[in-house]
Coordinates of C-alpha atoms and ligand atoms in Angstrom, one line a residue:
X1 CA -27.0 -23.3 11.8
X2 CA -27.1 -26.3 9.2
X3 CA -26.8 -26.6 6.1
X4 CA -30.2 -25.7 5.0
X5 CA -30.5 -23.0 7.4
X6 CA -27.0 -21.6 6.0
X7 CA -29.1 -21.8 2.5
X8 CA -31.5 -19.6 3.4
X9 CA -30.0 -17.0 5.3
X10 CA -26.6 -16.6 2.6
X11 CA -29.6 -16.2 -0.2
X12 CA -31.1 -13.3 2.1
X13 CA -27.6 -12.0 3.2
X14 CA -26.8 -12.0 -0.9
X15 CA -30.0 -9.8 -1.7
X16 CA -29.3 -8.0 1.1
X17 CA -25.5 -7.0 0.0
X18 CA -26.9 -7.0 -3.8
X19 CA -29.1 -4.0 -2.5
X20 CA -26.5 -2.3 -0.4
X21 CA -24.4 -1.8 -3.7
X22 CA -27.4 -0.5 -6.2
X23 CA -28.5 1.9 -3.5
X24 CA -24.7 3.2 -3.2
X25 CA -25.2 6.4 -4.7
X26 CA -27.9 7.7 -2.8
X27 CA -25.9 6.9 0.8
X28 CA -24.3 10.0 2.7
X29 CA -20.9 8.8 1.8
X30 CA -19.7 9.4 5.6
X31 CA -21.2 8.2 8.9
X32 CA -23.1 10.8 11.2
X33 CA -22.9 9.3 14.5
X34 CA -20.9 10.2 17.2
X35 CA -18.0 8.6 19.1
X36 CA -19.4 5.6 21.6
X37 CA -22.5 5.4 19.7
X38 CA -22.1 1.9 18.8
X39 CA -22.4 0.2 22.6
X40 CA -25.8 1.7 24.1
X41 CA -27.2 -0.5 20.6
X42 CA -26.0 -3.6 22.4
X43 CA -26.3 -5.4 25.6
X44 CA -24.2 -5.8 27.9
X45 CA -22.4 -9.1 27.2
X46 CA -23.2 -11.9 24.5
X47 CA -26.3 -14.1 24.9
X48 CA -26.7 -17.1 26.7
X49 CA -28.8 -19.3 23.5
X50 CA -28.0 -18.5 20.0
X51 CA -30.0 -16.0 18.0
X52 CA -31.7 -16.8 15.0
X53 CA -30.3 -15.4 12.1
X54 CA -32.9 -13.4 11.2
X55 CA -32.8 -11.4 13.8
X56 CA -29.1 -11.3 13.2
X57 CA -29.6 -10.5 10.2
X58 CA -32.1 -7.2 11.2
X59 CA -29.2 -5.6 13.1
X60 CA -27.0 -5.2 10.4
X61 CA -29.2 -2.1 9.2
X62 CA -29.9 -1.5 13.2
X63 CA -26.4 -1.1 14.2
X64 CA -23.8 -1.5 11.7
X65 CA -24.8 0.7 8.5
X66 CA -25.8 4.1 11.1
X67 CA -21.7 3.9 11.6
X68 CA -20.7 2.7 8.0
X69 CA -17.9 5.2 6.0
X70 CA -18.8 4.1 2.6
X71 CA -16.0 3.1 0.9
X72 CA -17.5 2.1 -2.3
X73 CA -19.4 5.0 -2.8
X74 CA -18.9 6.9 -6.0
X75 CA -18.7 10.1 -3.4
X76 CA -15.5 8.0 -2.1
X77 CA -12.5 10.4 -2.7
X78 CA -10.2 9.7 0.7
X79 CA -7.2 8.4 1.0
X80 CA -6.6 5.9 -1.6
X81 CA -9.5 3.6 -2.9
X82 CA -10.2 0.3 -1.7
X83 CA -12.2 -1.1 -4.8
X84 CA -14.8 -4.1 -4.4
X85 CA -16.1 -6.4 -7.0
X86 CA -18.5 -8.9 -7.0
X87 CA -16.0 -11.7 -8.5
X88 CA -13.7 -10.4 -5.4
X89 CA -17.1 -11.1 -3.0
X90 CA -17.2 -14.6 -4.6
X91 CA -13.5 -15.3 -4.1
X92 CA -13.6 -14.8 -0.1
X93 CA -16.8 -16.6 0.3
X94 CA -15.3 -19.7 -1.1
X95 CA -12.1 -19.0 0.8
X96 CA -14.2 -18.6 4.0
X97 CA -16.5 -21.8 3.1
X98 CA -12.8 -23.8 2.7
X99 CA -11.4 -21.7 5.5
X100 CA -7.7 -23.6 5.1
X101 CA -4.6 -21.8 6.6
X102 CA -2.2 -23.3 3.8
X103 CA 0.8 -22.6 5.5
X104 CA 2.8 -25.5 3.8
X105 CA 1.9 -27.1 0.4
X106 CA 0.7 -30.0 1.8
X107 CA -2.0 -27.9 4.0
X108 CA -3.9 -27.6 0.6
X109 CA -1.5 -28.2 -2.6
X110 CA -4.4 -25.9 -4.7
X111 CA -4.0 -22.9 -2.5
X112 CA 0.0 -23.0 -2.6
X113 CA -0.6 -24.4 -6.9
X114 CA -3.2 -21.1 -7.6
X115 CA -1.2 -18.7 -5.5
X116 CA 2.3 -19.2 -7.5
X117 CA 0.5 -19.2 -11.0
X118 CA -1.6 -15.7 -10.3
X119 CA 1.0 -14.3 -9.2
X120 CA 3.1 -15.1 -12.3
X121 CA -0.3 -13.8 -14.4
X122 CA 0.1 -10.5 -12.8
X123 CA 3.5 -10.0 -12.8
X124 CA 3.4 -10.5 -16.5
X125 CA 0.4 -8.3 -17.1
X126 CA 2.1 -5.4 -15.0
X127 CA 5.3 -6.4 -17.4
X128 CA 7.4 -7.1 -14.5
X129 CA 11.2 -7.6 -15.3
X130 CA 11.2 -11.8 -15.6
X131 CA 13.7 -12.1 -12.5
X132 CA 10.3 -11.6 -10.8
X133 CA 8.8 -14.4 -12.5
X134 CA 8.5 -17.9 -10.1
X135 CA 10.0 -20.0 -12.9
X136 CA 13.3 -18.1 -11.9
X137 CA 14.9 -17.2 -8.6
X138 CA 12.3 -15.0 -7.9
X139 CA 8.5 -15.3 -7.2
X140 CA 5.2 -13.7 -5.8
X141 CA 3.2 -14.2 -2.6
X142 CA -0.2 -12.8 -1.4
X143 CA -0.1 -11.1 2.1
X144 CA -2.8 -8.7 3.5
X145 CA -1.3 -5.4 3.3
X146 CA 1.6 -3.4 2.5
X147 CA 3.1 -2.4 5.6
X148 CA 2.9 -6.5 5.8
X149 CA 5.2 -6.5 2.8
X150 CA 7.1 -3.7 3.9
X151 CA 8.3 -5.1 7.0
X152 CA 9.0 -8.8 5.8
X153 CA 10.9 -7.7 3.5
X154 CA 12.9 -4.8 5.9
X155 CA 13.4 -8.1 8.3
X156 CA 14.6 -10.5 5.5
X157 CA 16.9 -7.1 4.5
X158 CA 18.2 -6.8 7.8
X159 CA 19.0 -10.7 8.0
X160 CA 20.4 -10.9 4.5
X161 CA 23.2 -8.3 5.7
X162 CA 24.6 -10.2 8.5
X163 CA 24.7 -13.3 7.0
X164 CA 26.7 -11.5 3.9
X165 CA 29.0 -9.5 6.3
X166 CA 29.1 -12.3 9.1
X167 CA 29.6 -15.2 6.7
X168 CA 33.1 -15.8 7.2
X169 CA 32.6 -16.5 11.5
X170 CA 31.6 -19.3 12.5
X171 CA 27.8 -20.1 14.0
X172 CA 28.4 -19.7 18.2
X173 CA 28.4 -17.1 21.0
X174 CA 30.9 -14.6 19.3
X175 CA 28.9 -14.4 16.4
X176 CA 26.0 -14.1 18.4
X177 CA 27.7 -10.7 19.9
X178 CA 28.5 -9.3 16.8
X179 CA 24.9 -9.9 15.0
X180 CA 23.8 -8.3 18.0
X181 CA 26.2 -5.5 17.9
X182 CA 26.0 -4.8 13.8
X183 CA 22.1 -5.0 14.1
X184 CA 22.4 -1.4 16.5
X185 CA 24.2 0.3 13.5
X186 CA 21.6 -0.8 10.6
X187 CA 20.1 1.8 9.5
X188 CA 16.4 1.5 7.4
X189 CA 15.4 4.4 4.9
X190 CA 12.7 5.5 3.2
X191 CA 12.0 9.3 1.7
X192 CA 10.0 11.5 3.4
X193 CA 7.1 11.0 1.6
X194 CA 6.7 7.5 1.7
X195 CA 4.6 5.3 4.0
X196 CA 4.6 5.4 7.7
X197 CA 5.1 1.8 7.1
X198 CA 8.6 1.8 6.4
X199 CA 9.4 3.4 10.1
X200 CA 7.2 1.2 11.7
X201 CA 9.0 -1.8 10.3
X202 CA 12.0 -0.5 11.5
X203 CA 10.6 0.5 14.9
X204 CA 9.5 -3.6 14.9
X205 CA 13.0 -4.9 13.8
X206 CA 15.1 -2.9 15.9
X207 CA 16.9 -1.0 13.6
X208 CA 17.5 2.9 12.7
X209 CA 15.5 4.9 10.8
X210 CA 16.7 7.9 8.8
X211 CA 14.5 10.1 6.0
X212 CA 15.8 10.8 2.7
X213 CA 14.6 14.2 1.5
X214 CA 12.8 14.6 -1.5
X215 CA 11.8 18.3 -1.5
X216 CA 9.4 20.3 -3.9
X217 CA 12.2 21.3 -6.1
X218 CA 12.4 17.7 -7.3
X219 CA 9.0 16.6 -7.4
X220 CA 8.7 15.4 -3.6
X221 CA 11.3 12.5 -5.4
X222 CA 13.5 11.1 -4.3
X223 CA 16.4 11.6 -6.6
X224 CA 19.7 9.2 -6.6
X225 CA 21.9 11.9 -5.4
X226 CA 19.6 12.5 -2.2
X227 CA 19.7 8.8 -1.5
X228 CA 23.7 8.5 -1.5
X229 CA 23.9 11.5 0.6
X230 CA 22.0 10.0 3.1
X231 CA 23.9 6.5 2.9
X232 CA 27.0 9.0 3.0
X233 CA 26.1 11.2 6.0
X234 CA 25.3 7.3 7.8
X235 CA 28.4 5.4 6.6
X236 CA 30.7 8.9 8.8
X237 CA 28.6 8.4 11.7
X238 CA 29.7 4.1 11.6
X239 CA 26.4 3.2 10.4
X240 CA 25.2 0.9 8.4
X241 CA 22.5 1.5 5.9
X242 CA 20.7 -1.2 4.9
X243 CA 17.6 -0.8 3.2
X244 CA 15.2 1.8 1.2
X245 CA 12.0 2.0 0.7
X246 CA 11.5 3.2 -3.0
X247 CA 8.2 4.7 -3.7
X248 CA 6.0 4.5 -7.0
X249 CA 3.1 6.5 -6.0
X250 CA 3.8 8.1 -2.7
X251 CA 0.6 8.5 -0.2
X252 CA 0.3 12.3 -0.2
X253 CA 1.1 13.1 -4.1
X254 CA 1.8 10.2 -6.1
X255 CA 5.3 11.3 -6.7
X256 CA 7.6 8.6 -8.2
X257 CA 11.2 7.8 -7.2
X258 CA 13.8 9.1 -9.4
X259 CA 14.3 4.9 -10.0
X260 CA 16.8 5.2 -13.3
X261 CA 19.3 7.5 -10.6
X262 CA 18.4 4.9 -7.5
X263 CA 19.5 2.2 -9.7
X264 CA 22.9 3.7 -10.3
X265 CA 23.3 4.5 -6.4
X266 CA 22.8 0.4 -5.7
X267 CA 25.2 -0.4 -8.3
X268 CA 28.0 1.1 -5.8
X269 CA 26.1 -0.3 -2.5
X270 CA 24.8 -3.8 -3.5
X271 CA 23.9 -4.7 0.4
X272 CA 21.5 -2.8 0.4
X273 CA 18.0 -4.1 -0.7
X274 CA 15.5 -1.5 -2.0
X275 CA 12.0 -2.3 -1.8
X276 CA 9.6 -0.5 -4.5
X277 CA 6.5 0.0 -2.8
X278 CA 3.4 1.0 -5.2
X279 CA 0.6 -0.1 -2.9
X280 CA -1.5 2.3 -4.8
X281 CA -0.3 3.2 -8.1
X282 CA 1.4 -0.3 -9.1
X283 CA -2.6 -1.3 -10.7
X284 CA -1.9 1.4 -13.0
X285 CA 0.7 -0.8 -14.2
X286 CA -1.7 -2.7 -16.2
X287 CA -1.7 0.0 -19.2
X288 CA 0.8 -0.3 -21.6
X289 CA 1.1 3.5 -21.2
X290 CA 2.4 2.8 -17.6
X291 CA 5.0 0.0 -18.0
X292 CA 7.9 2.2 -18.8
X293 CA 8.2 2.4 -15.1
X294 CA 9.0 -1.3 -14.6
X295 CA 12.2 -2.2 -16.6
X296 CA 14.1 -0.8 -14.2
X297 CA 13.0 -3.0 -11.3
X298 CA 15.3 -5.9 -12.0
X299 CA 18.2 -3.7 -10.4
X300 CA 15.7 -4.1 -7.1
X301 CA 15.0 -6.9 -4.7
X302 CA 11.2 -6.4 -4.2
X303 CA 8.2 -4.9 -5.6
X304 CA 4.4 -5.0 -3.9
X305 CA 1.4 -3.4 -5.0
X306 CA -2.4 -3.6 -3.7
X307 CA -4.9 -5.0 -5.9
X308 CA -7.1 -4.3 -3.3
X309 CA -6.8 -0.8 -3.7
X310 CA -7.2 -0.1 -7.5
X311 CA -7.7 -3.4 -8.9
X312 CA -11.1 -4.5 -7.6
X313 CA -10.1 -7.4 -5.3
X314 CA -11.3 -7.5 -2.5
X315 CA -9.5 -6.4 1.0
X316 CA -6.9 -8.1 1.6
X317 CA -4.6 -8.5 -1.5
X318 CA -1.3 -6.6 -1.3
X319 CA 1.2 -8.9 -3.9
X320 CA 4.7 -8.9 -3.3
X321 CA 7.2 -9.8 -5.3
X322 CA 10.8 -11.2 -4.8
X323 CA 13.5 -11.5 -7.3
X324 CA 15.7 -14.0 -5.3
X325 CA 13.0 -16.1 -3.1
X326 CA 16.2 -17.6 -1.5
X327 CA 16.5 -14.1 0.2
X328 CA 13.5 -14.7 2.0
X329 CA 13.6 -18.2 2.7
X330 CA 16.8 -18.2 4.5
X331 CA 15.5 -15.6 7.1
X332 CA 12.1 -17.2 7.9
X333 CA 12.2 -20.8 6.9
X334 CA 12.8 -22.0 10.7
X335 CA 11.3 -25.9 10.6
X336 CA 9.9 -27.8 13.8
X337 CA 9.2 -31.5 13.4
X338 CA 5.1 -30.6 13.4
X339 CA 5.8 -29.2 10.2
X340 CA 8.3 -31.5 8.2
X341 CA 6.8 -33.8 6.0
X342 CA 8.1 -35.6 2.8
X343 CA 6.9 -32.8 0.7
X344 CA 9.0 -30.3 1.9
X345 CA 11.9 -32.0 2.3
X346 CA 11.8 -33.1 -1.1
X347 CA 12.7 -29.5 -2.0
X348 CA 9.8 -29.5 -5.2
X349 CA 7.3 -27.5 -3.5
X350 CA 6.5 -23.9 -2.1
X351 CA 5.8 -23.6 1.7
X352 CA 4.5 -19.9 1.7
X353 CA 5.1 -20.1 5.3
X354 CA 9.1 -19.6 4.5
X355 CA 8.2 -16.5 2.5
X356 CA 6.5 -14.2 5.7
X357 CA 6.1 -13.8 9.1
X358 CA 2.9 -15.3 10.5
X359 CA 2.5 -19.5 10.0
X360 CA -1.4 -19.8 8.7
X361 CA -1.9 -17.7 5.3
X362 CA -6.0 -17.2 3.7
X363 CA -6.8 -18.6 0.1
X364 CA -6.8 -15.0 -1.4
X365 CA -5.3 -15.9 -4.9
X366 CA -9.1 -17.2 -5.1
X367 CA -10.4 -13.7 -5.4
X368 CA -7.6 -12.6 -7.6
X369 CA -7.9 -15.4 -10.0
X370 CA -12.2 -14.5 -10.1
X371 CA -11.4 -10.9 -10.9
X372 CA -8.7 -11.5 -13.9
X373 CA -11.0 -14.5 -15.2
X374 CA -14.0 -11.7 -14.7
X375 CA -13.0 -8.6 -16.1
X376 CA -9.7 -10.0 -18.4
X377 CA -6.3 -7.6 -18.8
X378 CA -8.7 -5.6 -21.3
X379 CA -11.4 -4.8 -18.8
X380 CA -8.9 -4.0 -15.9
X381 CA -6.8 -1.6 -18.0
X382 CA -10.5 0.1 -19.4
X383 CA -11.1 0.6 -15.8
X384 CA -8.1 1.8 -14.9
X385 CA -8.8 4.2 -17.6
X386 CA -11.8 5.6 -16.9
X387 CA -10.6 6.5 -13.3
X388 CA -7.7 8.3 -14.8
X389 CA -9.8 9.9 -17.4
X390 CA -12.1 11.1 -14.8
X391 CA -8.8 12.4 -12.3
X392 CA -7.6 14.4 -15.4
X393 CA -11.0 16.2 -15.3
X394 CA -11.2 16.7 -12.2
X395 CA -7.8 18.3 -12.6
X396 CA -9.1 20.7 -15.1
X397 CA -11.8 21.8 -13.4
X398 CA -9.5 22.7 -10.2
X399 CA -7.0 24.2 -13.0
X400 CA -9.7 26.5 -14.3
X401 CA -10.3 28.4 -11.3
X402 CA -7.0 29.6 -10.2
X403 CA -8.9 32.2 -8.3
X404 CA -9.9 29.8 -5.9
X405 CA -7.6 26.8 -6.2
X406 CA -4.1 26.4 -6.3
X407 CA -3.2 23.0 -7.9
X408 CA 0.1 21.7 -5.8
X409 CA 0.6 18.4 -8.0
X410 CA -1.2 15.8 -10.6
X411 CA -3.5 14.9 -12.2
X412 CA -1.0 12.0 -11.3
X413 CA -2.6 8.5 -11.2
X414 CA -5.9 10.4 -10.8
X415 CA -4.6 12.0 -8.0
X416 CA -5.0 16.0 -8.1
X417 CA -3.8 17.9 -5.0
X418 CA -4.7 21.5 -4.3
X419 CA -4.5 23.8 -1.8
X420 CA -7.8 26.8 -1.5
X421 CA -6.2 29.8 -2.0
X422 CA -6.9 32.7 0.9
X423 CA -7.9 36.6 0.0
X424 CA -4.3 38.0 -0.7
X425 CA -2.6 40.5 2.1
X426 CA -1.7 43.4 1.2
X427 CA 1.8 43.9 0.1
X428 CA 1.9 40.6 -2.0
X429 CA 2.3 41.0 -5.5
X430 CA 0.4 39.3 -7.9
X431 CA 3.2 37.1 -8.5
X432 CA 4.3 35.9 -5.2
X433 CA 0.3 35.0 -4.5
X434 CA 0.7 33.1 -7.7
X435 CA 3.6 31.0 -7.1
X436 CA 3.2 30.4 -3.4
X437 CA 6.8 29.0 -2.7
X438 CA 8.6 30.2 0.3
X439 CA 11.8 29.5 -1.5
X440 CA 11.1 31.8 -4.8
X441 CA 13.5 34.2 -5.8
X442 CA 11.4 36.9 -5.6
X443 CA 11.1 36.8 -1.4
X444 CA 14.9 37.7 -1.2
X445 CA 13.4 40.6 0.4
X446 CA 12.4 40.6 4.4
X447 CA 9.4 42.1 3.7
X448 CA 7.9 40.4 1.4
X449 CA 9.4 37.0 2.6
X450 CA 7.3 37.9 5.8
X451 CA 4.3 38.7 3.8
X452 CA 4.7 35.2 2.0
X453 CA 4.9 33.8 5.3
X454 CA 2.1 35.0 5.8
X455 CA 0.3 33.8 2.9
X456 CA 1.0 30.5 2.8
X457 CA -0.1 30.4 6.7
X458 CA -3.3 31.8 5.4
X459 CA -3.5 29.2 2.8
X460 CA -3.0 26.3 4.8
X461 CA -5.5 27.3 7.4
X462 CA -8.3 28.2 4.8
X463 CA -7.2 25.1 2.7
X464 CA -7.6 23.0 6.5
X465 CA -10.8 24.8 7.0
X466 CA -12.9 23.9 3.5
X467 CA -11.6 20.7 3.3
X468 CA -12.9 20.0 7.4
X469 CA -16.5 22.1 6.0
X470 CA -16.1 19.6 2.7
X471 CA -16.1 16.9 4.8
X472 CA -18.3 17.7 7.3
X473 CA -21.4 17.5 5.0
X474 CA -21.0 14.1 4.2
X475 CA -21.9 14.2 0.8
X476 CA -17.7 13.8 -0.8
X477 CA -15.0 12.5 1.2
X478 CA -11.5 13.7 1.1
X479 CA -8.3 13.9 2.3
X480 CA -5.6 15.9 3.4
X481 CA -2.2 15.9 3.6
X482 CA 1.1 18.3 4.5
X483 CA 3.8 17.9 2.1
X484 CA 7.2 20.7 3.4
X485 CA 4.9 22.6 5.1
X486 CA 2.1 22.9 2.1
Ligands
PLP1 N1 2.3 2.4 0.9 C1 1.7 3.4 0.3 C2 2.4 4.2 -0.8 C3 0.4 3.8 0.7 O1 -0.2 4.8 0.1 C4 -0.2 3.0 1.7 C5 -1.6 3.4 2.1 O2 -2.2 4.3 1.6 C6 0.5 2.0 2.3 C7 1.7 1.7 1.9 C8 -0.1 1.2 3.4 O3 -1.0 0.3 2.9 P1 -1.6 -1.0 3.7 O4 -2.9 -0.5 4.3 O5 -1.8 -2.0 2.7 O6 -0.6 -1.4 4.7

């Protein structure tokens, strides 16, 4: 393909995409086709002389859209959103067309430049404590996703302890053995309810993992006296906590740490770093209405968020924030001769690469700095808005039919969870159908803790079975989720 020919087939790809999005609406938000159906569409192997594009092109309705999930459909309701924009599109198609892996400033001084000044943008429009800010200590960095951030920063965590405990040995064999030996007893936590992320990272570093609890009584929270239990029960066993995973916005219900009580907990363990993770709920931050959340992040060491979930970049922008940059250099700057130059070693710029894990990075702030110029802090925070406006109904019209729904939390970020309530057994009173909590005082009773039991069995199963008929239709998309047992 040259130039020309590129020409022609972006302009037909553009109408093609321009189209896809007005006909939105009207698209079955989920896929009908069945597992495998995808290979029987192609041949067997790729072909010998290239294709031309147009018939490329034809196969994009042939064989990809039949197996498309529809993510930007207004019928969209899973999980958490993954919002598009057309100022997002326009970002990664001038990332791909420069397609530069600036891993060092000098591999493209504009991408490292644009990245560190969005990033300051955003942390000051989602009032970020200043310590966050790069013309500090601290500093943001694009990576693709949180579980990305989540484990750079549980590796940087882990690495940030031994030097601190280790500092007074001397580099050689013996301290060798006892890095080694401490890294067994490190112990990574996050609360129940946050991200699988947080154990995988520690599954990939090699340490522990305990859960803190965060039960329904609290909010799914987790509170500051359930996290210095946990550091408590570790420290008797000879272990050696290292690192939470706070949560603004967990996955199932949106809950938010208890952050005021966390910050008084790491005022008594200062090793250990706590990560606030608000991959989802973190755009919210844009309201003023939200940003009584983020003053006490400066007791933290990290902070990420998604604007490609709720802030209309594009896939993949999760920004992550450090407040002392130093803490993540001095665990992954690691400098061959390939990639000294005099740059670096004058010590005035950013090399991203010293901030994560892989080497080559993509030119995402593109895409972010399109959407802010697009839309402006007053058109992100009016869309943020109207999703929320539109959660709290939805909330009220669950609300309104306590007959069929129980509501469980929310409307919380626009997130509303509910259970379907099942016909009541005999033998519950009114009461205990309404407040189905296996721990109310009014089960004291054998029987009628059985028949609760019961109940909320029933529950769940009926709630399991609409939500799989809901689905099933294709016409919403939800999701589900067990929080203790509901
Ligand atoms: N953290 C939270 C709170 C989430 O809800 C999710 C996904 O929904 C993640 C992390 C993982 O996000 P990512 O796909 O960016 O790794």
């Amino acid at each position: 393909m040259d130039s020309s020919q590129f020409r022609e087939a972006a302009h037909s790809a553009i109408e093609e995409i321009a189209n896809y999005y007005d006909d939105l609406p009207n698209l079955p938000v989920l896929s009908s086709v069945t597992p495998g159906y995808l290979r029987p569409l192609l041949p067997d192997g790729p072909p010998q002389e290239g294709e031309a594009w147009t018939d490329i092109q034809k196969d994009i309705e042939r064989v990809i859209k039949p197996g498309l999930t529809h993510w930007q459909s207004p019928n969209f309701m899973a999980f958490f959103p993954a919002n598009s924009s057309y100022p997002g599109m326009l970002g990664e198609m001038y990332s791909a067309a420069f397609n530069a892996p600036a891993f060092n400033w000098i591999c493209s001084p504009a991408i490292t430049e644009l990245e560190t000044v969005v990033m300051d943008w955003v942390a000051k429009m989602i009032a970020l404590p200043e310590c966050y800010l790069s013309k500090g200590e601290g500093g943001g960095i694009i990576q693709g996703t949180a579980s990305e951030v989540v484990l750079t920063a549980v590796v940087a965590a882990r690495e940030r302890i031994l030097r601190r405990r280790l500092a007074h040995m001397e580099e050689g064999e013996e301290k060798l053995d006892k890095m080694a030996e401490m890294r067994g007893k490190l112990v990574a936590m996050g609360s129940e309810h946050a991200h699988s992320s947080t154990q995988k990272a520690a599954v990939i570093a090699g340490t522990r993992f305990r859960t803190v609890a965060a039960p329904k009584e609290d909010g799914f929270r987790v509170t500051g006296a359930s996290l210095r239990k946990t550091i408590e029960e570790c420290k008797k066993k000879g272990l050696e906590p290292f690192y939470f995973t706070a949560t603004l916005g967990t996955t199932a219900t949106c809950a938010v740490d208890d952050f005021q009580g966390l910050a008084e907990v790491v005022k008594d363990y200062p090793d250990i770093w706590i990560h606030v993770d608000a991959a989802y709920a973190g755009s919210a931050l844009v309201c003023p209405e939200y940003q009584h959340l983020t003053p006490v992040l400066e007791h933290f060491d990290s902070f990420n968020f998604n604007m490609h979930k709720w802030l209309f970049t594009n896939f993949d922008c999760s920004c992550f924030f450090i407040k002392k940059r130093k803490d993540l250099i001095e665990t992954y700057s690691i400098t061959p001769s390939y990639l000294r130059n005099t740059f670096s070693d004058s010590g005035l710029v950013t090399d991203y690469r010293d901030w994560q894990i892989p080497l080559g990075r993509r030119f995402r702030s593109l895409k972010v700095w399109f959407v802010l110029r697009s839309y402006g802090v007053k058109g992100l925070q009016a869309l943020i808005r109207k999703h929320i406006g539109l959660g709290e109904y939805f909330h009220s019209l669950i609300a309104s039919r306590k007959d069929i729904f129980t509501v469980l939390t929310g409307p919380d970020f626009a997130l509303t969870t509910f259970t379907v309530n099942p016909p009541k057994p005999r033998g519950v009173s009114e009461t205990a159908a309404d407040q189905p909590d296996p721990a109310h005082e009014s089960y004291t009773n054998d029987f009628m803790a059985d028949a609760e039991g019961q109940y909320r069995e029933n529950a769940n199963q009926v709630t399991k079975e609409v939500y799989e008929k809901v689905n099933s239709k294709g016409e919403i998309f939800i999701s589900s989720s067990v929080v203790c047992g509901i």
